[in-house]
mmCIF file of C-alpha atoms in Angstrom:
data_model
loop_
_atom_site.group_PDB
_atom_site.id
_atom_site.type_symbol
_atom_site.label_atom_id
_atom_site.label_comp_id
_atom_site.label_asym_id
_atom_site.label_seq_id
_atom_site.Cartn_x
_atom_site.Cartn_y
_atom_site.Cartn_z
ATOM 1 C CA UNK F 1 36.370 19.244 -14.591
ATOM 2 C CA UNK F 2 35.097 15.680 -14.646
ATOM 3 C CA UNK F 3 32.478 14.095 -12.337
ATOM 4 C CA UNK F 4 30.332 17.075 -11.488
ATOM 5 C CA UNK F 5 28.321 16.091 -8.405
ATOM 6 C CA UNK F 6 25.042 17.049 -10.106
ATOM 7 C CA UNK F 7 22.707 14.782 -8.153
ATOM 8 C CA UNK F 8 24.454 15.604 -4.873
ATOM 9 C CA UNK F 9 23.803 19.330 -5.121
ATOM 10 C CA UNK F 10 20.264 19.294 -3.691
ATOM 11 C CA UNK F 11 21.137 16.972 -0.779
ATOM 12 C CA UNK F 12 24.178 19.215 -0.191
ATOM 13 C CA UNK F 13 22.008 22.323 -0.101
ATOM 14 C CA UNK F 14 19.578 20.609 2.263
ATOM 15 C CA UNK F 15 22.364 19.456 4.560
ATOM 16 C CA UNK F 16 21.600 15.782 4.012
ATOM 17 C CA UNK F 17 25.029 14.536 2.985
ATOM 18 C CA UNK F 18 27.367 12.605 5.221
ATOM 19 C CA UNK F 19 30.368 14.699 6.375
ATOM 20 C CA UNK F 20 32.787 13.094 3.902
ATOM 21 C CA UNK F 21 30.430 13.632 0.950
ATOM 22 C CA UNK F 22 29.667 17.124 2.109
ATOM 23 C CA UNK F 23 33.392 17.964 2.168
ATOM 24 C CA UNK F 24 33.850 16.413 -1.283
ATOM 25 C CA UNK F 25 31.017 18.493 -2.806
ATOM 26 C CA UNK F 26 32.246 21.668 -1.029
ATOM 27 C CA UNK F 27 35.758 21.130 -2.442
ATOM 28 C CA UNK F 28 34.303 20.629 -5.922
ATOM 29 C CA UNK F 29 32.186 23.778 -5.685
ATOM 30 C CA UNK F 30 35.231 25.826 -4.751
ATOM 31 C CA UNK F 31 36.894 24.929 -8.016
ATOM 32 C CA UNK F 32 33.917 24.650 -10.380
ATOM 33 C CA UNK F 33 32.071 27.853 -11.327
ATOM 34 C CA UNK F 34 29.544 25.869 -13.400
ATOM 35 C CA UNK F 35 28.425 23.791 -10.409
ATOM 36 C CA UNK F 36 28.463 26.870 -8.165
ATOM 37 C CA UNK F 37 26.057 28.529 -10.573
ATOM 38 C CA UNK F 38 23.917 25.380 -10.672
ATOM 39 C CA UNK F 39 23.861 25.199 -6.874
ATOM 40 C CA UNK F 40 22.822 28.851 -6.578
ATOM 41 C CA UNK F 41 20.042 28.389 -9.139
ATOM 42 C CA UNK F 42 18.804 25.201 -7.447
ATOM 43 C CA UNK F 43 18.869 26.933 -4.069
ATOM 44 C CA UNK F 44 16.660 29.719 -5.466
ATOM 45 C CA UNK F 45 14.337 27.229 -7.117
ATOM 46 C CA UNK F 46 13.911 25.124 -3.967
ATOM 47 C CA UNK F 47 13.241 28.271 -1.936
ATOM 48 C CA UNK F 48 10.643 29.463 -4.471
ATOM 49 C CA UNK F 49 8.928 26.075 -4.591
ATOM 50 C CA UNK F 50 8.816 25.830 -0.797
ATOM 51 C CA UNK F 51 7.382 29.344 -0.419
ATOM 52 C CA UNK F 52 4.831 29.152 -3.187
ATOM 53 C CA UNK F 53 3.123 25.783 -2.763
ATOM 54 C CA UNK F 54 -0.362 26.441 -4.164
ATOM 55 C CA UNK F 55 -3.063 25.762 -1.572
ATOM 56 C CA UNK F 56 -5.520 23.020 -2.463
ATOM 57 C CA UNK F 57 -9.121 24.036 -3.130
ATOM 58 C CA UNK F 58 -11.432 24.308 -0.120
ATOM 59 C CA UNK F 59 -13.201 21.117 0.803
ATOM 60 C CA UNK F 60 -16.346 20.384 2.784
ATOM 61 C CA UNK F 61 -14.909 18.096 5.458
ATOM 62 C CA UNK F 62 -18.295 16.923 6.719
ATOM 63 C CA UNK F 63 -19.185 15.618 3.267
ATOM 64 C CA UNK F 64 -15.729 14.135 2.763
ATOM 65 C CA UNK F 65 -15.981 12.286 6.088
ATOM 66 C CA UNK F 66 -19.506 11.037 5.325
ATOM 67 C CA UNK F 67 -18.333 9.725 1.948
ATOM 68 C CA UNK F 68 -15.370 8.005 3.557
ATOM 69 C CA UNK F 69 -17.633 6.290 6.096
ATOM 70 C CA UNK F 70 -20.108 5.252 3.378
ATOM 71 C CA UNK F 71 -17.349 3.840 1.152
ATOM 72 C CA UNK F 72 -15.755 1.971 4.026
ATOM 73 C CA UNK F 73 -19.106 0.519 5.114
ATOM 74 C CA UNK F 74 -19.868 -0.497 1.527
ATOM 75 C CA UNK F 75 -16.574 -2.377 1.313
ATOM 76 C CA UNK F 76 -17.204 -4.052 4.646
ATOM 77 C CA UNK F 77 -20.669 -5.066 3.422
ATOM 78 C CA UNK F 78 -19.219 -6.487 0.241
ATOM 79 C CA UNK F 79 -16.815 -8.616 2.239
ATOM 80 C CA UNK F 80 -19.354 -9.508 4.928
ATOM 81 C CA UNK F 81 -20.353 -12.916 3.533
ATOM 82 C CA UNK F 82 -16.844 -14.301 3.811
ATOM 83 C CA UNK F 83 -15.816 -12.318 6.856
ATOM 84 C CA UNK F 84 -18.591 -13.816 9.002
ATOM 85 C CA UNK F 85 -17.190 -16.457 11.338
ATOM 86 C CA UNK F 86 -19.479 -19.379 10.374
ATOM 87 C CA UNK F 87 -18.846 -19.403 6.616
ATOM 88 C CA UNK F 88 -15.204 -18.764 7.375
ATOM 89 C CA UNK F 89 -15.064 -21.818 9.665
ATOM 90 C CA UNK F 90 -16.948 -23.916 7.083
ATOM 91 C CA UNK F 91 -14.608 -22.819 4.329
ATOM 92 C CA UNK F 92 -11.623 -23.620 6.518
ATOM 93 C CA UNK F 93 -13.029 -27.094 7.298
ATOM 94 C CA UNK F 94 -13.707 -27.800 3.637
ATOM 95 C CA UNK F 95 -10.267 -26.587 2.680
ATOM 96 C CA UNK F 96 -8.771 -28.766 5.416
ATOM 97 C CA UNK F 97 -10.718 -31.844 4.240
ATOM 98 C CA UNK F 98 -9.643 -31.223 0.651
ATOM 99 C CA UNK F 99 -6.067 -30.840 1.753
ATOM 100 C CA UNK F 100 -6.225 -34.146 3.675
ATOM 101 C CA UNK F 101 -7.684 -35.885 0.603
ATOM 102 C CA UNK F 102 -5.026 -34.453 -1.660
ATOM 103 C CA UNK F 103 -2.138 -35.139 0.696
ATOM 104 C CA UNK F 104 -3.259 -38.623 1.812
ATOM 105 C CA UNK F 105 -4.335 -39.743 -1.664
ATOM 106 C CA UNK F 106 -8.087 -40.093 -1.050
ATOM 107 C CA UNK F 107 -10.198 -42.672 0.830
ATOM 108 C CA UNK F 108 -9.285 -45.607 -1.498
ATOM 109 C CA UNK F 109 -5.742 -46.031 -0.230
ATOM 110 C CA UNK F 110 -5.491 -46.938 3.427
ATOM 111 C CA UNK F 111 -2.648 -45.330 5.207
ATOM 112 C CA UNK F 112 -0.820 -46.144 8.398
ATOM 113 C CA UNK F 113 -3.299 -44.040 10.332
ATOM 114 C CA UNK F 114 -6.325 -45.849 8.825
ATOM 115 C CA UNK F 115 -4.850 -49.297 9.645
ATOM 116 C CA UNK F 116 -4.211 -48.245 13.206
ATOM 117 C CA UNK F 117 -7.854 -47.267 13.565
ATOM 118 C CA UNK F 118 -9.053 -50.667 12.208
ATOM 119 C CA UNK F 119 -6.664 -52.498 14.495
ATOM 120 C CA UNK F 120 -7.905 -50.594 17.507
ATOM 121 C CA UNK F 121 -11.531 -51.386 16.618
ATOM 122 C CA UNK F 122 -10.815 -55.124 16.318
ATOM 123 C CA UNK F 123 -8.880 -55.083 19.564
ATOM 124 C CA UNK F 124 -11.844 -53.377 21.201
ATOM 125 C CA UNK F 125 -14.144 -56.161 20.044
ATOM 126 C CA UNK F 126 -11.741 -58.789 21.355
ATOM 127 C CA UNK F 127 -11.618 -57.040 24.680
ATOM 128 C CA UNK F 128 -15.406 -57.177 24.816
ATOM 129 C CA UNK F 129 -15.231 -60.970 24.225
ATOM 130 C CA UNK F 130 -12.626 -61.376 26.966
ATOM 131 C CA UNK F 131 -14.895 -59.598 29.423
ATOM 132 C CA UNK F 132 -17.577 -62.237 28.726
ATOM 133 C CA UNK F 133 -15.157 -65.190 28.664
ATOM 134 C CA UNK F 134 -17.372 -67.577 30.700
ATOM 135 C CA UNK F 135 -20.264 -67.110 28.268
ATOM 136 C CA UNK F 136 -17.984 -67.669 25.296
ATOM 137 C CA UNK F 137 -16.579 -70.841 26.899
ATOM 138 C CA UNK F 138 -20.110 -72.178 27.462
ATOM 139 C CA UNK F 139 -21.030 -71.400 23.895
ATOM 140 C CA UNK F 140 -17.969 -73.300 22.680
ATOM 141 C CA UNK F 141 -18.907 -76.297 24.901
ATOM 142 C CA UNK F 142 -22.428 -76.302 23.440
ATOM 143 C CA UNK F 143 -20.922 -76.258 19.926
ATOM 144 C CA UNK F 144 -18.656 -79.211 20.855
ATOM 145 C CA UNK F 145 -21.657 -81.179 22.238
ATOM 146 C CA UNK F 146 -23.568 -80.534 19.038
ATOM 147 C CA UNK F 147 -20.655 -81.894 16.968
ATOM 148 C CA UNK F 148 -20.363 -85.009 19.236
ATOM 149 C CA UNK F 149 -24.102 -85.664 18.831
ATOM 150 C CA UNK F 150 -23.776 -85.557 15.086
ATOM 151 C CA UNK F 151 -20.666 -87.774 14.859
ATOM 152 C CA UNK F 152 -22.662 -90.982 14.043
ATOM 153 C CA UNK F 153 -24.537 -89.224 11.300
ATOM 154 C CA UNK F 154 -21.322 -87.856 9.880
ATOM 155 C CA UNK F 155 -19.625 -91.353 9.935
ATOM 156 C CA UNK F 156 -22.664 -92.940 8.130
ATOM 157 C CA UNK F 157 -22.639 -90.248 5.500
ATOM 158 C CA UNK F 158 -18.948 -90.795 4.804
ATOM 159 C CA UNK F 159 -19.413 -94.608 4.527
ATOM 160 C CA UNK F 160 -22.486 -94.265 2.243
ATOM 161 C CA UNK C 1 -3.532 5.345 26.688
ATOM 162 C CA UNK C 2 -0.729 6.130 24.227
ATOM 163 C CA UNK C 3 -1.894 8.293 21.376
ATOM 164 C CA UNK C 4 1.110 8.355 19.063
ATOM 165 C CA UNK C 5 0.306 7.753 15.396
ATOM 166 C CA UNK C 6 2.008 4.362 15.601
ATOM 167 C CA UNK C 7 0.003 3.317 18.682
ATOM 168 C CA UNK C 8 -3.222 4.489 17.052
ATOM 169 C CA UNK C 9 -2.414 2.453 13.949
ATOM 170 C CA UNK C 10 -1.918 -0.659 16.081
ATOM 171 C CA UNK C 11 -5.312 0.004 17.662
ATOM 172 C CA UNK C 12 -6.889 0.406 14.209
ATOM 173 C CA UNK C 13 -5.525 -3.066 13.405
ATOM 174 C CA UNK C 14 -7.645 -4.287 16.332
ATOM 175 C CA UNK C 15 -10.655 -2.511 14.791
ATOM 176 C CA UNK C 16 -10.689 0.389 17.247
ATOM 177 C CA UNK C 17 -12.997 2.893 15.531
ATOM 178 C CA UNK C 18 -12.024 5.782 17.825
ATOM 179 C CA UNK C 19 -8.355 5.315 16.926
ATOM 180 C CA UNK C 20 -9.249 5.321 13.224
ATOM 181 C CA UNK C 21 -11.255 8.537 13.664
ATOM 182 C CA UNK C 22 -8.291 10.179 15.398
ATOM 183 C CA UNK C 23 -5.901 9.232 12.603
ATOM 184 C CA UNK C 24 -8.364 10.535 10.026
ATOM 185 C CA UNK C 25 -8.573 13.836 11.911
ATOM 186 C CA UNK C 26 -4.786 14.107 12.083
ATOM 187 C CA UNK C 27 -4.008 13.178 8.502
ATOM 188 C CA UNK C 28 -7.000 14.116 6.371
ATOM 189 C CA UNK C 29 -5.732 17.610 5.489
ATOM 190 C CA UNK C 30 -2.240 16.370 4.649
ATOM 191 C CA UNK C 31 -3.756 13.555 2.583
ATOM 192 C CA UNK C 32 -6.040 15.928 0.711
ATOM 193 C CA UNK C 33 -3.255 18.465 0.083
ATOM 194 C CA UNK C 34 -0.752 15.874 -1.120
ATOM 195 C CA UNK C 35 -3.272 14.029 -3.307
ATOM 196 C CA UNK C 36 -4.381 17.297 -4.853
ATOM 197 C CA UNK C 37 -0.775 18.396 -5.431
ATOM 198 C CA UNK C 38 0.048 15.212 -7.287
ATOM 199 C CA UNK C 39 -3.231 14.830 -9.170
ATOM 200 C CA UNK C 40 -4.359 18.472 -9.580
ATOM 201 C CA UNK C 41 -7.916 17.258 -9.827
ATOM 202 C CA UNK C 42 -10.229 17.875 -6.887
ATOM 203 C CA UNK C 43 -12.557 14.966 -7.661
ATOM 204 C CA UNK C 44 -9.697 12.501 -8.047
ATOM 205 C CA UNK C 45 -7.893 13.867 -4.969
ATOM 206 C CA UNK C 46 -11.043 13.387 -2.888
ATOM 207 C CA UNK C 47 -11.420 9.798 -4.088
ATOM 208 C CA UNK C 48 -7.779 8.924 -3.619
ATOM 209 C CA UNK C 49 -7.464 10.546 -0.180
ATOM 210 C CA UNK C 50 -10.516 8.604 1.031
ATOM 211 C CA UNK C 51 -9.199 5.465 -0.602
ATOM 212 C CA UNK C 52 -5.914 5.809 1.300
ATOM 213 C CA UNK C 53 -7.805 5.892 4.618
ATOM 214 C CA UNK C 54 -9.880 2.852 3.641
ATOM 215 C CA UNK C 55 -6.634 1.049 2.839
ATOM 216 C CA UNK C 56 -5.209 2.219 6.155
ATOM 217 C CA UNK C 57 -8.229 0.687 7.943
ATOM 218 C CA UNK C 58 -7.886 -2.587 6.066
ATOM 219 C CA UNK C 59 -4.104 -2.895 6.156
ATOM 220 C CA UNK C 60 -3.285 -1.411 9.578
ATOM 221 C CA UNK C 61 -2.240 -4.890 10.710
ATOM 222 C CA UNK C 62 0.571 -4.908 8.167
ATOM 223 C CA UNK C 63 2.138 -1.762 9.637
ATOM 224 C CA UNK C 64 5.256 -3.271 11.155
ATOM 225 C CA UNK C 65 6.355 -0.135 12.975
ATOM 226 C CA UNK C 66 9.807 -0.147 11.388
ATOM 227 C CA UNK C 67 9.127 3.176 9.613
ATOM 228 C CA UNK C 68 7.216 6.104 11.034
ATOM 229 C CA UNK C 69 3.457 5.923 10.574
ATOM 230 C CA UNK C 70 3.500 9.112 8.487
ATOM 231 C CA UNK C 71 5.981 7.571 6.023
ATOM 232 C CA UNK C 72 3.906 4.389 5.797
ATOM 233 C CA UNK C 73 0.705 6.375 5.230
ATOM 234 C CA UNK C 74 2.332 8.651 2.635
ATOM 235 C CA UNK C 75 3.395 5.501 0.809
ATOM 236 C CA UNK C 76 -0.207 4.249 0.712
ATOM 237 C CA UNK C 77 -1.366 7.620 -0.520
ATOM 238 C CA UNK C 78 1.339 8.324 -3.104
ATOM 239 C CA UNK C 79 1.008 4.807 -4.537
ATOM 240 C CA UNK C 80 -2.702 5.412 -4.972
ATOM 241 C CA UNK C 81 -2.040 8.747 -6.651
ATOM 242 C CA UNK C 82 0.472 7.192 -9.055
ATOM 243 C CA UNK C 83 -1.915 4.286 -9.761
ATOM 244 C CA UNK C 84 -4.684 6.756 -10.464
ATOM 245 C CA UNK C 85 -2.493 8.655 -12.885
ATOM 246 C CA UNK C 86 -1.483 5.429 -14.630
ATOM 247 C CA UNK C 87 -5.113 4.288 -14.952
ATOM 248 C CA UNK C 88 -6.154 7.631 -16.396
ATOM 249 C CA UNK C 89 -3.196 8.130 -18.708
ATOM 250 C CA UNK C 90 -5.140 7.426 -21.907
ATOM 251 C CA UNK C 91 -8.015 9.564 -20.860
ATOM 252 C CA UNK C 92 -5.637 12.446 -20.105
ATOM 253 C CA UNK C 93 -3.873 12.038 -23.434
ATOM 254 C CA UNK C 94 -7.222 12.237 -25.196
ATOM 255 C CA UNK C 95 -8.275 15.271 -23.157
ATOM 256 C CA UNK C 96 -4.965 16.941 -23.960
ATOM 257 C CA UNK C 97 -5.526 16.375 -27.692
ATOM 258 C CA UNK C 98 -8.891 18.047 -27.351
ATOM 259 C CA UNK C 99 -7.854 21.161 -25.506
ATOM 260 C CA UNK C 100 -4.097 21.453 -25.421
ATOM 261 C CA UNK C 101 -1.140 21.799 -27.702
ATOM 262 C CA UNK C 102 1.066 18.737 -28.342
ATOM 263 C CA UNK C 103 3.666 20.129 -25.951
ATOM 264 C CA UNK C 104 1.154 19.909 -23.110
ATOM 265 C CA UNK C 105 0.457 23.648 -22.925
ATOM 266 C CA UNK C 106 -3.086 24.865 -22.612
ATOM 267 C CA UNK C 107 -4.449 27.561 -24.922
ATOM 268 C CA UNK C 108 -3.862 30.110 -22.184
ATOM 269 C CA UNK C 109 -0.262 29.008 -21.756
ATOM 270 C CA UNK C 110 0.330 29.327 -25.499
ATOM 271 C CA UNK C 111 -0.342 33.079 -25.336
ATOM 272 C CA UNK C 112 2.833 35.166 -25.524
ATOM 273 C CA UNK C 113 4.276 35.611 -22.051
ATOM 274 C CA UNK C 114 4.574 39.155 -20.775
ATOM 275 C CA UNK C 115 8.096 40.541 -20.372
ATOM 276 C CA UNK C 116 9.530 39.445 -17.040
ATOM 277 C CA UNK C 117 10.331 42.248 -14.656
ATOM 278 C CA UNK C 118 11.793 41.095 -11.320
ATOM 279 C CA UNK C 119 10.287 44.095 -9.589
ATOM 280 C CA UNK C 120 6.837 43.424 -10.878
ATOM 281 C CA UNK C 121 4.712 41.480 -8.379
ATOM 282 C CA UNK C 122 2.308 40.396 -11.084
ATOM 283 C CA UNK C 123 5.123 39.005 -13.189
ATOM 284 C CA UNK C 124 6.504 37.218 -10.155
ATOM 285 C CA UNK C 125 3.109 35.723 -9.556
ATOM 286 C CA UNK C 126 2.936 34.654 -13.161
ATOM 287 C CA UNK C 127 6.414 33.154 -12.933
ATOM 288 C CA UNK C 128 5.339 31.132 -9.887
ATOM 289 C CA UNK C 129 2.188 30.006 -11.723
ATOM 290 C CA UNK C 130 4.287 28.952 -14.699
ATOM 291 C CA UNK C 131 6.635 27.120 -12.337
ATOM 292 C CA UNK C 132 3.803 25.093 -10.803
ATOM 293 C CA UNK C 133 2.255 24.528 -14.222
ATOM 294 C CA UNK C 134 5.619 23.034 -15.179
ATOM 295 C CA UNK C 135 5.531 20.908 -12.023
ATOM 296 C CA UNK C 136 2.148 19.621 -13.231
ATOM 297 C CA UNK C 137 3.715 18.523 -16.492
ATOM 298 C CA UNK C 138 6.531 16.560 -14.862
ATOM 299 C CA UNK C 139 6.430 12.760 -15.067
ATOM 300 C CA UNK C 140 4.419 11.390 -12.111
ATOM 301 C CA UNK C 141 7.311 10.154 -9.990
ATOM 302 C CA UNK C 142 9.326 13.335 -10.504
ATOM 303 C CA UNK C 143 6.285 15.348 -9.541
ATOM 304 C CA UNK C 144 5.751 13.196 -6.466
ATOM 305 C CA UNK C 145 9.381 13.740 -5.431
ATOM 306 C CA UNK C 146 9.145 17.521 -5.894
ATOM 307 C CA UNK C 147 5.852 17.665 -3.989
ATOM 308 C CA UNK C 148 7.112 15.535 -1.118
ATOM 309 C CA UNK C 149 10.263 17.614 -0.939
ATOM 310 C CA UNK C 150 8.879 21.139 -1.376
ATOM 311 C CA UNK C 151 5.470 20.754 0.216
ATOM 312 C CA UNK C 152 5.800 18.010 2.808
ATOM 313 C CA UNK C 153 9.466 18.848 3.488
ATOM 314 C CA UNK C 154 10.475 15.192 3.576
ATOM 315 C CA UNK C 155 14.164 14.321 3.479
ATOM 316 C CA UNK C 156 15.666 12.307 0.618
ATOM 317 C CA UNK C 157 15.714 9.217 2.863
ATOM 318 C CA UNK C 158 12.028 9.651 3.748
ATOM 319 C CA UNK C 159 11.044 10.185 0.104
ATOM 320 C CA UNK C 160 12.969 7.018 -0.815
ATOM 321 C CA UNK C 161 11.032 5.186 1.876
ATOM 322 C CA UNK C 162 7.688 6.503 0.618
ATOM 323 C CA UNK C 163 8.440 5.638 -3.006
ATOM 324 C CA UNK C 164 10.183 2.372 -2.126
ATOM 325 C CA UNK C 165 13.285 3.200 -4.115
ATOM 326 C CA UNK C 166 16.899 4.061 -3.349
ATOM 327 C CA UNK C 167 18.042 7.496 -2.222
ATOM 328 C CA UNK C 168 20.164 7.656 -5.382
ATOM 329 C CA UNK C 169 16.992 7.242 -7.472
ATOM 330 C CA UNK C 170 15.284 10.031 -5.537
ATOM 331 C CA UNK C 171 18.279 12.289 -6.149
ATOM 332 C CA UNK C 172 18.163 11.560 -9.869
ATOM 333 C CA UNK C 173 14.388 12.250 -10.015
ATOM 334 C CA UNK C 174 14.860 15.495 -8.106
ATOM 335 C CA UNK C 175 17.819 16.575 -10.206
ATOM 336 C CA UNK C 176 15.940 15.940 -13.475
ATOM 337 C CA UNK C 177 12.791 17.632 -12.198
ATOM 338 C CA UNK C 178 14.615 20.743 -11.015
ATOM 339 C CA UNK C 179 16.564 20.906 -14.269
ATOM 340 C CA UNK C 180 13.289 20.901 -16.218
ATOM 341 C CA UNK C 181 11.771 23.529 -13.926
ATOM 342 C CA UNK C 182 14.840 25.695 -14.227
ATOM 343 C CA UNK C 183 14.667 25.547 -18.003
ATOM 344 C CA UNK C 184 11.009 26.554 -17.820
ATOM 345 C CA UNK C 185 11.843 29.628 -15.774
ATOM 346 C CA UNK C 186 14.778 30.567 -18.001
ATOM 347 C CA UNK C 187 12.572 30.419 -21.119
ATOM 348 C CA UNK C 188 10.289 33.124 -19.727
#
């Protein structure tokens, strides 16, 4: 008989197969003495294994627990330098700065953001001048007077 | 406060020491028993069982809650056992050369076996010892499958979840393992 359900026998014996598969294996077992023998042997083996699991050696739980705590603390200590919040924040900042440099191509190449900042600064200065417009106007008048005073000297120089 | 394993694991992820202690209390014996069954070395089983709890403490945040906590924890533990066996493979091969026959039998096992009498309790005991000695000689994953099935009584689906493989693979491992064990018993 072809297609013996060899790997299905244990799940069949443990009642783990879906109804259709279970019916298929049951039908096969009815007509296949070889698989019936296999199933009986496997059943006995599984029963024996389940009944005879060797107990593990006795253990001193207090010592085991103390060792576990010590090992866990040692690992926490080993990680402590990078788990502390300050170095972590510093590392994150450095990583962020590096990322910005890499992504934006470094400080040598101004980007749209950089130009906007420069523009805003210049605008700020102009605003400051506008606030003191009367002073600026007087300064310009003084400059004009100075030029008028020097006109003769300038004309003589050009003729000479 | 909810004290299911899954809830405790979520609390461990928030560094709740009391929750961790409770999980250790609940699972330490199972961890020790399973690690010892797979490794058959008390020193290694102690290390690996502790290691699994350390990993639990560190990785509790990655427990998504899709599987049961026990399945997730068994996975941590069994993976550590299998890793340990892989790391120590060469050492074990060397040790076997020193004290064992090429077939993996110890000097004691190479002695002629007494005639098997089903009515004889001593013989039965010896047969069971030989059976578990044969379990010890199975390839690591087959041994893990047999142990999880016979000792922890996990279903095929749960074993597949622990070993992160398909149920079909578990069935093949189990079939091969039981075939080997059966041959061992028949030889006696």
